[in-house]
Every structure is written in C-alpha cells, then in structure tokens.
Amino acid sequence: MAAADELAFHEFEEASSLLAETPDAATTSGRGQLAPQGHVAVEVDSGGIYGSEEAEESDKTALLQEEKQQPGFWTFSYYQSFFDVDTSQVLDRIRGSLLPRPGHNFVRHHLRNRPDLYGPFWICATLAFVLAITGNLTLVLAQRRDPSIHYSPQFHKVTVAGVTIYCYVWLVPLALWGFLRWRKGVRERMGPYTFLETVCIYGYSLFVFIPTVVLWLIPVPWLQWLFGVMALVLSAASLVFTLWPVVREDTRLVAAVLLSTVVLLHALLAVGCKGPRSSFISSSRCLWSTWHRRPRPRLCLQTSCCHPRRGLRPLRAAEPTGKGLLLPFLPVSRSPRAAPRSLSLSGPT
Amino acid sequence: MAKAAESPGDPGTTTPRPLFAGLSDISISQDIPVEGEITIPMRSQIREFDSSTLNESVQNTIMRDLKAVGKKFMHVLYPRKSNTLLRDWDLWGPLILCVTLALMLQSSVDSEKDGGPQFAEVFVIVWFGAVTITLNSKLLGGNISFFQSLCVLGYCILPLTVAMLVCRLVLLAEPGPVNFMVRLFVVIVMFAWSIVASTAFLADSQPPNRKALAIYPIFLFYFVISWMILTFTPQ
C-alpha cells in the first residue's frame, strides 16, 4: 500500500513539474498531439504504421519539445541538449540499430525525435581505435606465422581510420540531409529528418562493425567474408528501413538511386575496413617502403618481406591478386596504383 | 517534520535566556582597567606569508610543489574516497607523467617507417583525450570543474607510467612468450588500477543514470594508452 502511494505521488510530481516548466503547453495546439489519447497524432505523423503504444510516448515527447527554448549556439547548454541521454536510452538505441525490422523506424521508435551526439561520437571513436588495434594484432599474428615480417606498431593507422570514419559519419549525412530537403516539395506526409537525426542514424548503424572488426582477427577467409557480409547487411538494412518511409513518396527512380547510393557508400566503408586485413601481408609494407623511399627502392630487394609465403622472390612489389585490387579502396595505404610498382621493378636508377 | 512531531509542552525545554541578560548584574568599577591591544591576527599572518613565499629559497618552493604532487601520487596509488585531488588540483603531476610517458614511448628518430607513436602523438593523445573526456562528462551534466577533471585523469596515468617502466626493464631481457606474458599481466593490472582510481574520484560527480556513459570514455582512454605501452618495441 505504501509502495503504491509512493508511486502515485511520484507521478503526480513529475507531471506537475512538467506543467510548471511548460505553462503554455495546455493551450498550444502544435501538431495536434495534445489530444487526450494521441491517436490523431500517431496517424498524421507516421502514416498509421504504429500502434497505440506510441500514443503515450508521443504525448510526453510533444510536451517536452514544444516549449523547449533553444539557447543560442554559443552557449554551453545548447550543446548540452545533444547529450541529454541516459545509459538505458543509449543501450536501447544500439539494440535498435543492431536488429532492424521492416516496420520499425529507428528515428521514430528509438530516437523519439530526440537525437543525441553521444552515441555517434563515441561509436566512431571506438571503431577507429578498434580498427587500428586489430590491424596491429593482425600483423602480430602474421609475424608469428612467418618471423621474417618486421613488426612495428603502426600508429598512423589510428589517425587515418579516425579521420575516415568521422568524415563518413558527418559528410554523408550532410549530403543526404541536403538532398532530402531539396526533394521536400515532392513529399506531402513525412517531413525530412533533421541533420542530427541523420547523423544519429549513421552513427548508430556503425556499431555493428565493432564486433565484426574484432571477429575479423580469426584467420579463416570464408568466415571473414561471412562476418563482413552479415555486418554490411545488418547496418545497411537499418539505414534503408529508416530512410524508406521518407523516400517512398518520391519517384521510384529517385528512391532507388538514393537507397542504392547509401548502400554502396556503406559497402565501400566496410571494404575499406576489411581491406588491410587481407592484403596487408603481401602489399602494404612494400608499398609503404617504395612510396616513401623512392630514391632507395632497394628496400624491397633486401628481405623476403614481400612474399612471406613464397620465400625469396625478386622485385615484384605487389601481387595483382583479387585482394590486391582492393588497394584503391584502402583508406590506410596511401599509395597510388601504378607508379611505385614500376619503380620497384626497375630497381635502383 | 521532526519538529512537528515534538509535543509543544515538553518540560525538558526551557525558554532561552535573552541576550546580555546578566549584564545588568555587573557593575564596572573604576578599578578594573579596560585596556589591551586590538590586532587583527589574520592580516599580519597573511603579510608574513606573502613575503615569506617571495623571499624563500627556490628549493623551498620546488619542494613544496613536489610534496603536493607526491601526496597526490599517493592518493592515486591507494585510492580512497578523499577530496584532495579534487580540491587542490594542479596540473604539474599530469605534465610530468605525460612527458615521462611520451619520452619512453617514442620510437627512435631513425626509423620513420610505420613506427610507434612519436612524442607529439602521445602528448596529443593524452591531453586531447583528457580534454574530450572532461567535455563529455560536463556535457552529460556532471558537476565537476574542467581542471579538476583534467587533474584526476592526468594523475591516474601514474599506474600506467609505472607499467611502462616495468615493461622497459622486462624488455631488456630476452624476448619470448614469457616476456610477453609478464608484460601483458603488468599492463592489465595497472590498467585496472587506473580505471579504479579514476572511477573512485570521478564517478560521484555524474548523475546516477549516466555514470556508465561517463565512465566508458575513460575506459577507452586508458585502454588506448595501455595498448601503446604493450605494443612498444625498442628499435
């Protein structure tokens, strides 16, 4: 009895404090979301996909959103509003991005129109460091198999991986958001997502790559490709299911092109993450040494580093294998495709 | 609430006596001299203090600061819930630790291949990492000041610096799996120590439903530093 009383008291206090903060809430009509049960709001907003479970949450979200005074961007509290999440909310959003379902819009259901920057920022930072660390570990494991490989902790990988991932999570959503706003006129029902919501979608969709990159340490090639494909499917699916309600009202061509571009860019990122693991042993050291020590290409002649599996073999810089073809997409090895190879073939000049 | 529960007619309480009640009973006669000196002890003390720190020898100044830093090192090594690190924060300790760590971690200048981190890279990672974590905890609503948080994060690198020293010594022996296992064990223990120490100081400043959000970046920060220490190979 006492417990029930406490609960009742608590709710009342919360509601009254909400009303105190937003004194005009009762009188604002807004988007009509203050109807007693909120069913009207659900239908108008999301095309009637969702059930009445959304009703209560949409009420509360509307109350909190309508009257929140946006402080200027030069104040600290402006940025604090982007970090207004709890641990349970962040975990819930991560879970939502890991398990995409067709009717389940990530933005409406998990973000509930309150995007945060915590998730995208720290997921990208974690992914960048995990990429660098597992790249390093791959080299360690390779060296155990073949002691002639020279081990060095490639610290520059952290910088490269970090820059690539952060650019991806900021520039691609910017382009997508700009494009969706430009096409806004075509859509009647669903407004475009805000920029932060788009960043959130992309940021949280990258979470699935973190365990995948760790699992890529297992040196079984078909297993690596399996994990890669699974991760790509999961994260691309979460992107597509989130973007589909916004894009489906557009013309078919635009929708198809947009979605396929999104998936393609995501696939490029996945391949870029995967690339160094498969082609590292055969090419990256030789390319690095030939690119950075062009006057002295004899480095490649010195040891059997170039082809550890084949023993001593003169002069060829990189194998034109299928895996070597991934080199153009590698964010890590900064060498162009043709020139260094010919230099090392010709030897000292 | 408690006051309302008390019965107003409690015989134990007496009405308080008015101030200066007994003053009328005292008669000041001419015989009692009322004299003395009025000095304000604080001011003279402060003046003495100022001039003493200006005129003291350099050794005294340095030793005082070193003792303060050393005391904070002790607090980090034996983390208790005390406020010393937070109240009297200073950034000397973090600077000393960061420079030591960066000097020991940098790869030799000759090998410019994919080597270990350079001095600048370690320095930047430590300081910008600490600044980012502090900003993160402030944005999440923590009530700790900027420099206090930097101070705690910097001082809690001490166990990892000790691990770096130990690793360096162990690497003088011959390389092998035993060598690696010893280094791994030392680094893991010191990493756990750093996390426990910094959590003991910083966790209370966060709202309870966001503690994990604030602690995860600290975990990542010390993990990266531990990784740099573990993968260090002398060229």
Coordinates of C-alpha atoms in Angstrom, one line a residue:
Chain A
M1 CA 0.0 0.0 0.0
A2 CA 2.8 2.4 0.9
A3 CA 4.6 1.5 -2.3
A4 CA 1.6 2.2 -4.4
D5 CA 1.1 5.5 -2.7
E6 CA 4.7 6.5 -3.3
L7 CA 4.4 5.6 -6.9
A8 CA 1.3 7.7 -7.3
F9 CA 2.9 10.6 -5.5
H10 CA 5.9 10.4 -7.7
E11 CA 3.9 10.5 -11.0
F12 CA 1.9 13.4 -9.9
E13 CA 5.0 15.4 -9.0
E14 CA 6.6 14.6 -12.3
A15 CA 3.6 15.7 -14.3
S16 CA 3.2 18.9 -12.3
S17 CA 6.8 19.8 -12.7
L18 CA 6.4 19.2 -16.5
L19 CA 3.4 21.5 -16.5
A20 CA 5.2 24.1 -14.4
E21 CA 8.1 24.2 -16.9
T22 CA 5.8 24.5 -19.9
P23 CA 2.9 26.7 -18.7
D24 CA 1.6 27.2 -22.2
A25 CA 1.5 23.5 -23.1
A26 CA -2.2 23.1 -22.4
T27 CA -3.1 25.9 -24.7
T28 CA -0.7 25.1 -27.6
S29 CA -2.2 23.1 -30.4
G30 CA 1.1 22.5 -32.2
R31 CA 0.7 19.5 -34.4
G32 CA -2.4 18.4 -32.7
Q33 CA -0.5 16.0 -30.5
L34 CA -2.2 17.1 -27.3
A35 CA -5.4 15.2 -28.0
P36 CA -6.3 13.1 -25.0
Q37 CA -5.2 9.7 -26.4
G38 CA -2.9 10.9 -29.1
H39 CA -4.3 8.6 -31.8
V40 CA -4.8 11.5 -34.1
A41 CA -1.1 12.4 -33.7
V42 CA 0.1 8.9 -34.5
E43 CA -1.9 8.8 -37.7
V44 CA -0.9 12.2 -39.0
D45 CA 2.8 11.8 -38.3
S46 CA 3.8 8.3 -39.3
G47 CA 1.3 7.1 -41.8
G48 CA -0.6 4.8 -39.4
I49 CA 2.1 2.1 -39.2
Y50 CA 2.4 2.2 -35.4
G51 CA 0.1 1.0 -32.8
S52 CA -1.3 2.9 -29.8
E53 CA 1.8 2.1 -27.8
E54 CA 3.2 5.2 -29.4
A55 CA 0.4 7.4 -28.1
E56 CA 1.7 8.0 -24.6
E57 CA 5.3 8.5 -25.6
S58 CA 4.4 10.9 -28.3
D59 CA 2.3 12.9 -25.9
K60 CA 5.2 13.3 -23.5
T61 CA 7.7 14.0 -26.3
A62 CA 5.5 16.7 -27.6
L63 CA 5.2 18.3 -24.3
L64 CA 8.9 18.4 -23.8
Q65 CA 9.7 19.5 -27.3
E66 CA 7.1 22.2 -27.9
E67 CA 8.2 24.6 -25.3
K68 CA 11.9 23.9 -25.0
Q69 CA 13.6 27.2 -25.5
Q70 CA 16.5 26.7 -27.8
P71 CA 19.5 28.5 -26.4
G72 CA 21.9 30.1 -28.8
F73 CA 24.7 28.0 -30.3
W74 CA 27.3 30.0 -28.5
T75 CA 26.1 28.8 -25.1
F76 CA 27.2 25.6 -23.4
S77 CA 23.7 24.5 -22.7
Y78 CA 23.0 24.4 -26.5
Y79 CA 25.5 21.6 -26.8
Q80 CA 24.3 20.0 -23.6
S81 CA 21.0 19.4 -25.1
F82 CA 22.6 17.0 -27.5
F83 CA 23.9 14.9 -24.7
D84 CA 20.7 14.6 -22.9
V85 CA 20.6 10.8 -22.8
D86 CA 20.7 8.1 -20.1
T87 CA 22.6 4.9 -20.2
S88 CA 19.5 2.9 -20.8
Q89 CA 18.5 5.1 -23.7
V90 CA 21.9 4.7 -25.4
L91 CA 21.8 0.9 -25.0
D92 CA 18.3 0.8 -26.3
R93 CA 19.3 2.8 -29.4
I94 CA 22.2 0.5 -30.0
R95 CA 19.9 -2.5 -29.7
G96 CA 17.6 -0.9 -32.2
S97 CA 20.3 -0.4 -34.7
L98 CA 21.6 -4.0 -34.3
L99 CA 18.2 -5.5 -35.0
P100 CA 16.5 -3.7 -37.8
R101 CA 12.9 -4.6 -38.6
P102 CA 10.9 -3.5 -41.6
G103 CA 8.2 -1.6 -39.9
H104 CA 10.4 -0.2 -37.2
N105 CA 11.6 3.2 -37.9
F106 CA 14.8 3.9 -35.9
V107 CA 14.2 7.6 -35.7
R108 CA 10.6 7.5 -34.6
H109 CA 10.8 4.4 -32.4
H110 CA 14.2 4.7 -30.7
L111 CA 15.3 8.2 -31.1
R112 CA 11.8 9.5 -30.5
N113 CA 12.8 12.7 -32.1
R114 CA 15.5 13.4 -29.5
P115 CA 18.7 12.7 -31.3
D116 CA 21.9 12.7 -29.3
L117 CA 25.6 13.2 -30.3
Y118 CA 27.0 10.9 -27.6
G119 CA 26.3 7.7 -29.5
P120 CA 27.7 8.6 -32.9
F121 CA 30.8 10.3 -31.5
W122 CA 31.9 7.5 -29.2
I123 CA 30.9 4.7 -31.5
C124 CA 33.1 6.3 -34.2
A125 CA 36.0 6.8 -31.8
T126 CA 35.7 3.2 -30.6
L127 CA 35.6 1.9 -34.2
A128 CA 38.6 4.0 -35.2
F129 CA 40.7 2.6 -32.3
V130 CA 39.4 -0.9 -32.7
L131 CA 40.4 -0.8 -36.4
A132 CA 43.9 0.3 -35.6
I133 CA 44.3 -2.2 -32.8
T134 CA 43.1 -5.1 -34.7
G135 CA 45.2 -4.1 -37.7
N136 CA 48.2 -4.2 -35.4
L137 CA 47.1 -7.5 -33.9
T138 CA 46.8 -8.9 -37.5
L139 CA 50.4 -8.1 -38.0
V140 CA 51.4 -9.7 -34.8
L141 CA 49.6 -12.9 -35.7
A142 CA 51.1 -12.8 -39.1
Q143 CA 54.5 -12.4 -37.7
R144 CA 54.0 -15.5 -35.5
R145 CA 53.3 -17.5 -38.6
D146 CA 56.3 -16.0 -40.5
P147 CA 59.1 -14.5 -38.4
S148 CA 60.6 -12.7 -41.4
I149 CA 57.9 -10.0 -41.3
H150 CA 59.1 -6.9 -39.5
Y151 CA 56.7 -6.0 -36.8
S152 CA 56.1 -2.4 -35.9
P153 CA 53.1 -0.8 -34.1
Q154 CA 51.6 1.2 -36.9
F155 CA 50.4 4.2 -35.1
H156 CA 49.4 6.2 -38.1
K157 CA 46.5 3.9 -38.6
V158 CA 44.7 5.5 -35.8
T159 CA 44.8 8.8 -37.4
V160 CA 43.8 7.6 -40.8
A161 CA 41.0 5.4 -39.5
G162 CA 39.7 8.1 -37.3
V163 CA 39.6 10.8 -40.0
T164 CA 37.9 8.5 -42.5
I165 CA 35.2 7.4 -40.1
Y166 CA 34.4 10.8 -38.8
C167 CA 34.3 12.2 -42.3
Y168 CA 31.9 9.4 -43.3
V169 CA 29.6 10.0 -40.3
W170 CA 29.5 13.7 -40.8
L171 CA 29.7 14.4 -44.6
V172 CA 27.5 11.6 -45.9
P173 CA 24.6 12.5 -43.6
L174 CA 25.1 16.2 -44.6
A175 CA 24.8 15.3 -48.2
L176 CA 21.8 13.0 -47.5
W177 CA 20.0 15.6 -45.5
G178 CA 20.6 18.3 -48.1
F179 CA 19.3 16.0 -50.8
L180 CA 16.2 15.1 -48.8
R181 CA 15.4 18.7 -48.0
W182 CA 15.8 19.6 -51.7
R183 CA 13.3 17.0 -52.5
K184 CA 11.0 18.0 -49.7
G185 CA 8.5 19.5 -52.1
V186 CA 7.6 16.1 -53.5
R187 CA 6.6 14.6 -50.2
E188 CA 3.4 15.5 -48.5
R189 CA 3.2 13.5 -45.4
M190 CA 6.5 12.9 -43.9
G191 CA 8.9 15.7 -43.2
P192 CA 12.6 15.1 -43.7
Y193 CA 14.8 14.1 -40.8
T194 CA 16.8 16.8 -39.1
F195 CA 20.5 16.8 -39.7
L196 CA 21.2 15.4 -36.2
E197 CA 18.8 12.6 -36.7
T198 CA 20.6 11.6 -39.9
V199 CA 23.9 11.7 -38.1
C200 CA 22.4 9.6 -35.4
I201 CA 21.1 7.0 -37.9
Y202 CA 24.6 6.7 -39.5
G203 CA 26.4 6.7 -36.2
Y204 CA 24.4 4.0 -34.6
S205 CA 24.4 1.9 -37.7
L206 CA 28.2 1.7 -37.5
F207 CA 28.0 0.0 -34.2
V208 CA 27.7 -3.5 -35.7
F209 CA 31.2 -3.1 -37.3
I210 CA 32.9 -3.0 -33.9
P211 CA 32.4 -6.7 -33.0
T212 CA 32.8 -7.6 -36.7
V213 CA 36.2 -6.0 -36.9
V214 CA 37.3 -7.9 -33.8
L215 CA 35.9 -11.1 -35.2
W216 CA 37.9 -10.5 -38.4
L217 CA 41.0 -11.5 -36.4
I218 CA 40.1 -15.1 -37.0
P219 CA 42.3 -16.0 -39.9
V220 CA 39.7 -18.1 -41.8
P221 CA 38.9 -16.3 -45.1
W222 CA 35.4 -17.5 -45.7
L223 CA 34.5 -16.8 -42.1
Q224 CA 35.8 -13.3 -42.5
W225 CA 33.7 -12.7 -45.6
L226 CA 30.7 -14.2 -43.9
F227 CA 31.0 -11.8 -41.0
G228 CA 31.6 -8.9 -43.3
V229 CA 28.5 -9.6 -45.4
M230 CA 26.4 -10.1 -42.3
A231 CA 27.6 -6.8 -40.8
L232 CA 27.0 -5.0 -44.0
V233 CA 23.5 -6.4 -44.4
L234 CA 22.6 -5.5 -40.8
S235 CA 23.8 -1.9 -40.9
A236 CA 22.6 -1.3 -44.5
A237 CA 19.2 -2.7 -43.6
S238 CA 18.9 -0.4 -40.6
L239 CA 19.7 2.5 -42.8
V240 CA 17.3 1.5 -45.6
F241 CA 14.4 0.8 -43.2
T242 CA 14.8 4.1 -41.6
L243 CA 15.1 6.0 -44.9
W244 CA 12.3 4.1 -46.6
P245 CA 9.3 6.0 -45.2
V246 CA 10.8 9.3 -46.2
V247 CA 11.9 8.2 -49.6
R248 CA 9.0 6.1 -50.8
E249 CA 6.8 9.0 -51.5
D250 CA 9.3 10.3 -54.0
T251 CA 9.5 9.0 -57.6
R252 CA 10.7 5.4 -57.9
L253 CA 13.9 6.4 -59.7
V254 CA 15.0 8.9 -57.1
A255 CA 14.2 6.4 -54.3
A256 CA 16.1 3.6 -56.0
V257 CA 19.1 5.8 -56.7
L258 CA 19.2 7.2 -53.2
L259 CA 19.0 4.0 -51.4
S260 CA 21.5 2.2 -53.7
T261 CA 23.9 5.1 -53.2
V262 CA 23.6 4.8 -49.4
V263 CA 24.1 1.1 -49.5
L264 CA 27.1 1.5 -51.9
L265 CA 28.8 4.0 -49.7
H266 CA 28.3 1.8 -46.7
A267 CA 29.7 -1.2 -48.6
L268 CA 32.8 0.9 -49.5
L269 CA 33.4 1.7 -45.9
A270 CA 33.1 -2.0 -44.9
V271 CA 35.5 -3.0 -47.6
G272 CA 37.9 -0.2 -46.5
C273 CA 37.8 -1.6 -43.0
K274 CA 38.3 -5.1 -44.2
G275 CA 40.9 -4.4 -46.9
P276 CA 44.0 -4.1 -44.7
R277 CA 43.4 -7.5 -43.1
S278 CA 43.6 -9.5 -46.3
S279 CA 46.1 -7.6 -48.3
F280 CA 48.3 -6.4 -45.6
I281 CA 50.9 -9.1 -45.6
S282 CA 51.5 -9.1 -49.3
S283 CA 51.5 -5.5 -50.2
S284 CA 51.3 -2.8 -47.6
R285 CA 54.9 -2.9 -46.3
C286 CA 56.4 -3.0 -49.8
L287 CA 54.1 -0.2 -51.0
W288 CA 55.0 1.9 -47.9
S289 CA 58.7 1.4 -48.4
T290 CA 58.5 2.1 -52.2
W291 CA 56.3 5.1 -51.8
H292 CA 58.2 6.7 -49.1
R293 CA 61.7 5.8 -50.1
R294 CA 61.5 6.3 -53.8
P295 CA 65.2 7.1 -54.2
R296 CA 66.0 3.9 -52.5
P297 CA 63.7 1.2 -53.7
R298 CA 66.2 -1.5 -52.9
L299 CA 64.5 -2.0 -49.6
C300 CA 62.2 -4.4 -51.4
L301 CA 65.1 -6.5 -52.6
Q302 CA 66.5 -7.0 -49.1
T303 CA 64.4 -9.5 -47.4
S304 CA 61.7 -11.9 -48.3
C305 CA 59.2 -9.5 -46.8
C306 CA 57.2 -9.0 -50.0
H307 CA 56.1 -12.6 -50.2
P308 CA 56.4 -14.4 -47.0
R309 CA 54.5 -17.4 -48.2
R310 CA 56.6 -17.8 -51.3
G311 CA 60.1 -17.2 -49.9
L312 CA 62.6 -15.2 -51.7
R313 CA 61.5 -13.8 -54.9
P314 CA 62.9 -10.7 -56.6
L315 CA 61.5 -7.4 -57.3
R316 CA 57.7 -7.6 -57.5
A317 CA 56.1 -5.0 -55.3
A318 CA 52.5 -6.2 -55.0
E319 CA 50.6 -9.2 -56.2
P320 CA 47.9 -8.4 -58.7
T321 CA 45.6 -10.7 -56.9
G322 CA 42.0 -10.2 -56.3
K323 CA 42.8 -9.0 -52.8
G324 CA 45.4 -6.6 -54.1
L325 CA 42.6 -5.0 -56.2
L326 CA 41.1 -3.8 -53.1
L327 CA 44.0 -1.4 -52.6
P328 CA 42.3 1.6 -54.3
F329 CA 39.7 1.5 -51.6
L330 CA 42.1 1.2 -48.7
P331 CA 42.0 4.2 -46.5
V332 CA 45.2 3.2 -45.0
S333 CA 47.8 2.7 -47.7
R334 CA 48.2 6.0 -49.3
S335 CA 49.9 4.9 -52.4
P336 CA 48.6 5.3 -55.9
R337 CA 48.1 2.2 -58.0
A338 CA 50.7 2.2 -60.8
A339 CA 53.8 4.3 -60.2
P340 CA 55.5 2.7 -57.2
R341 CA 55.3 -0.8 -58.6
S342 CA 57.2 0.1 -61.7
L343 CA 59.8 1.9 -59.6
S344 CA 60.5 -1.2 -57.5
L345 CA 60.5 -3.4 -60.6
S346 CA 63.2 -1.2 -62.2
G347 CA 65.4 -1.3 -59.2
P348 CA 67.8 1.4 -58.3
T349 CA 68.2 4.0 -61.0
Chain B
M1 CA 8.8 17.2 10.0
A2 CA 10.7 16.2 13.1
K3 CA 9.8 19.4 14.8
A4 CA 6.1 18.9 14.2
A5 CA 6.3 15.6 15.9
E6 CA 7.6 17.1 19.1
S7 CA 5.0 17.9 21.6
P8 CA 5.0 21.6 22.3
G9 CA 4.6 21.1 26.0
D10 CA 7.8 19.3 26.5
P11 CA 9.0 20.1 30.0
G12 CA 12.6 19.5 29.1
T13 CA 13.0 22.6 27.0
T14 CA 13.5 25.9 28.8
T15 CA 12.8 29.2 27.3
P16 CA 16.1 30.7 26.1
R17 CA 17.6 33.5 28.1
P18 CA 17.6 36.8 26.4
L19 CA 21.0 38.1 25.3
F20 CA 23.1 40.0 27.7
A21 CA 20.7 39.0 30.5
G22 CA 23.2 39.0 33.2
L23 CA 24.9 42.2 32.1
S24 CA 22.9 44.3 34.5
D25 CA 24.3 42.4 37.3
I26 CA 27.8 43.5 36.6
S27 CA 29.0 46.9 37.9
I28 CA 32.0 48.2 36.3
S29 CA 34.0 50.0 38.9
Q30 CA 36.9 52.3 38.2
D31 CA 39.3 49.7 39.5
I32 CA 39.1 47.3 36.6
P33 CA 41.2 48.6 33.8
V34 CA 39.8 48.0 30.4
E35 CA 42.7 48.1 28.1
G36 CA 44.5 45.9 25.7
E37 CA 45.7 45.7 22.2
I38 CA 43.4 45.2 19.3
T39 CA 45.2 43.4 16.5
I40 CA 43.8 41.5 13.6
P41 CA 45.8 38.4 13.6
M42 CA 44.9 37.3 10.1
R43 CA 46.3 40.3 8.3
S44 CA 49.7 40.1 9.8
Q45 CA 49.8 36.5 9.1
I46 CA 49.0 37.0 5.5
R47 CA 51.5 39.7 5.1
E48 CA 54.1 37.4 6.6
F49 CA 53.0 34.6 4.4
D50 CA 53.3 36.6 1.2
S51 CA 56.7 38.0 1.8
S52 CA 57.9 34.6 3.0
T53 CA 56.9 32.9 -0.3
L54 CA 58.5 35.7 -2.2
N55 CA 61.7 35.6 -0.3
E56 CA 62.0 31.9 0.3
S57 CA 64.6 29.9 -1.5
V58 CA 63.8 28.3 -4.8
Q59 CA 64.4 24.9 -3.2
N60 CA 61.6 25.5 -0.7
T61 CA 59.2 26.4 -3.4
I62 CA 60.1 23.4 -5.5
M63 CA 59.9 21.1 -2.6
R64 CA 56.5 22.3 -1.6
D65 CA 55.1 21.8 -5.0
L66 CA 56.8 18.4 -5.3
K67 CA 55.4 17.4 -2.0
A68 CA 51.9 18.3 -3.1
V69 CA 52.4 16.3 -6.3
G70 CA 53.8 13.4 -4.3
K71 CA 50.9 13.5 -1.9
K72 CA 48.5 13.2 -4.9
F73 CA 50.5 10.3 -6.3
M74 CA 49.9 8.5 -3.0
H75 CA 46.2 9.2 -3.3
V76 CA 46.2 7.7 -6.7
L77 CA 48.1 4.6 -5.7
Y78 CA 45.8 4.0 -2.8
P79 CA 42.5 5.3 -4.0
R80 CA 40.2 6.2 -1.2
K81 CA 37.2 8.5 -1.4
S82 CA 39.0 11.6 -0.5
N83 CA 38.8 15.1 -1.9
T84 CA 42.4 16.0 -2.1
L85 CA 42.8 15.5 -5.8
L86 CA 39.6 17.5 -6.5
R87 CA 40.1 20.3 -4.0
D88 CA 43.7 21.3 -4.6
W89 CA 44.0 20.4 -8.2
D90 CA 47.2 21.1 -10.1
L91 CA 48.5 20.1 -13.5
W92 CA 52.1 19.6 -12.6
G93 CA 51.7 16.0 -11.9
P94 CA 49.9 15.2 -15.2
L95 CA 52.5 17.2 -17.1
I96 CA 55.4 15.2 -15.5
L97 CA 53.7 11.9 -16.1
C98 CA 52.7 12.7 -19.7
V99 CA 56.2 13.9 -20.6
T100 CA 57.8 10.8 -19.0
L101 CA 55.4 8.5 -20.8
A102 CA 55.9 10.2 -24.1
L103 CA 59.6 10.2 -23.8
M104 CA 59.6 6.5 -23.0
L105 CA 57.1 5.6 -25.7
Q106 CA 58.5 7.5 -28.6
S107 CA 60.2 5.5 -31.3
S108 CA 63.7 6.3 -32.3
V109 CA 64.1 9.1 -34.8
D110 CA 65.9 7.0 -37.4
S111 CA 63.2 4.6 -38.2
E112 CA 60.5 6.6 -39.9
K113 CA 58.6 3.6 -41.1
D114 CA 55.3 2.7 -39.5
G115 CA 56.8 3.0 -36.1
G116 CA 55.5 3.6 -32.7
P117 CA 53.9 6.8 -31.7
Q118 CA 56.1 9.9 -31.8
F119 CA 56.4 12.1 -28.8
A120 CA 53.9 14.6 -30.1
E121 CA 51.4 11.9 -30.9
V122 CA 51.5 10.5 -27.3
F123 CA 51.3 14.0 -25.9
V124 CA 48.3 15.0 -28.1
I125 CA 46.5 11.8 -27.3
V126 CA 46.9 12.2 -23.6
W127 CA 45.9 15.8 -23.4
F128 CA 43.3 15.9 -26.1
G129 CA 41.9 12.6 -24.8
A130 CA 41.6 14.1 -21.3
V131 CA 40.0 17.3 -22.6
T132 CA 37.5 15.3 -24.6
I133 CA 36.5 13.1 -21.7
T134 CA 36.2 16.2 -19.5
L135 CA 33.9 17.9 -22.1
N136 CA 31.9 14.7 -22.4
S137 CA 31.3 14.4 -18.7
K138 CA 30.4 18.1 -18.5
L139 CA 28.0 17.8 -21.4
L140 CA 26.4 14.8 -19.8
G141 CA 25.6 17.0 -16.8
G142 CA 28.4 16.3 -14.4
N143 CA 29.2 18.9 -11.7
I144 CA 32.9 18.8 -11.8
S145 CA 35.0 21.6 -12.9
F146 CA 37.1 21.4 -16.1
F147 CA 40.6 21.5 -14.5
Q148 CA 39.6 19.2 -11.6
S149 CA 38.7 16.5 -14.1
L150 CA 41.8 17.1 -16.1
C151 CA 43.8 16.8 -12.9
V152 CA 42.3 13.5 -11.9
L153 CA 42.6 12.0 -15.4
G154 CA 46.2 13.1 -15.6
Y155 CA 47.2 11.8 -12.2
C156 CA 45.6 8.4 -12.8
I157 CA 48.0 7.8 -15.6
L158 CA 50.6 7.1 -12.9
P159 CA 50.0 3.3 -12.7
L160 CA 50.4 3.1 -16.5
T161 CA 53.7 5.0 -16.3
V162 CA 54.9 2.6 -13.7
A163 CA 53.8 -0.2 -16.1
M164 CA 55.8 1.4 -18.9
L165 CA 58.9 1.5 -16.6
V166 CA 58.5 -2.2 -15.7
C167 CA 57.9 -3.1 -19.4
R168 CA 61.1 -1.3 -20.4
L169 CA 63.0 -3.2 -17.8
V170 CA 61.5 -6.5 -18.8
L171 CA 62.3 -5.8 -22.4
L172 CA 66.0 -5.8 -21.5
A173 CA 65.8 -9.5 -21.0
E174 CA 65.5 -11.8 -24.0
P175 CA 62.3 -11.7 -26.0
G176 CA 59.9 -14.6 -25.9
P177 CA 56.4 -15.6 -24.9
V178 CA 57.3 -15.4 -21.2
N179 CA 58.5 -11.9 -21.7
F180 CA 55.2 -11.0 -23.4
M181 CA 53.1 -12.7 -20.8
V182 CA 54.8 -10.8 -18.0
R183 CA 54.3 -7.5 -19.8
L184 CA 50.7 -8.3 -20.6
F185 CA 50.0 -9.2 -16.9
V186 CA 51.6 -6.0 -15.6
V187 CA 49.8 -3.8 -18.1
I188 CA 46.4 -5.4 -17.4
V189 CA 46.9 -4.9 -13.6
M190 CA 48.0 -1.3 -14.0
F191 CA 45.1 -0.6 -16.4
A192 CA 42.6 -1.9 -13.9
W193 CA 44.3 0.2 -11.2
S194 CA 44.0 3.3 -13.3
I195 CA 40.3 2.7 -14.0
V196 CA 39.5 2.0 -10.4
A197 CA 41.4 5.1 -9.2
S198 CA 39.8 7.5 -11.7
T199 CA 36.4 6.0 -11.2
A200 CA 36.7 6.5 -7.4
F201 CA 37.3 10.2 -8.0
L202 CA 35.0 10.9 -10.9
A203 CA 32.0 8.7 -10.6
D204 CA 30.3 10.6 -7.9
S205 CA 30.1 13.8 -9.9
Q206 CA 27.8 12.3 -12.5
P207 CA 24.1 11.8 -12.2
P208 CA 23.4 8.2 -11.4
N209 CA 21.7 7.2 -14.6
R210 CA 24.6 8.4 -16.7
K211 CA 27.5 7.0 -14.8
A212 CA 28.3 4.3 -17.4
L213 CA 28.1 6.9 -20.2
A214 CA 30.8 9.0 -18.4
I215 CA 33.0 6.1 -17.4
Y216 CA 33.1 4.3 -20.8
P217 CA 35.3 7.1 -22.5
I218 CA 37.7 6.9 -19.5
F219 CA 37.9 3.1 -20.1
L220 CA 38.6 3.7 -23.8
F221 CA 41.3 6.3 -23.0
Y222 CA 43.3 4.1 -20.6
F223 CA 42.8 1.2 -22.9
V224 CA 44.5 3.0 -25.8
I225 CA 47.3 4.1 -23.6
S226 CA 47.8 0.6 -22.3
W227 CA 47.8 -0.6 -25.9
M228 CA 50.5 1.8 -26.8
I229 CA 52.6 0.6 -23.8
L230 CA 52.0 -3.1 -24.6
T231 CA 53.0 -2.8 -28.2
F232 CA 56.1 -0.8 -27.5
T233 CA 59.1 -2.4 -29.0
P234 CA 62.6 -0.8 -28.7
Q235 CA 64.0 -0.2 -32.1

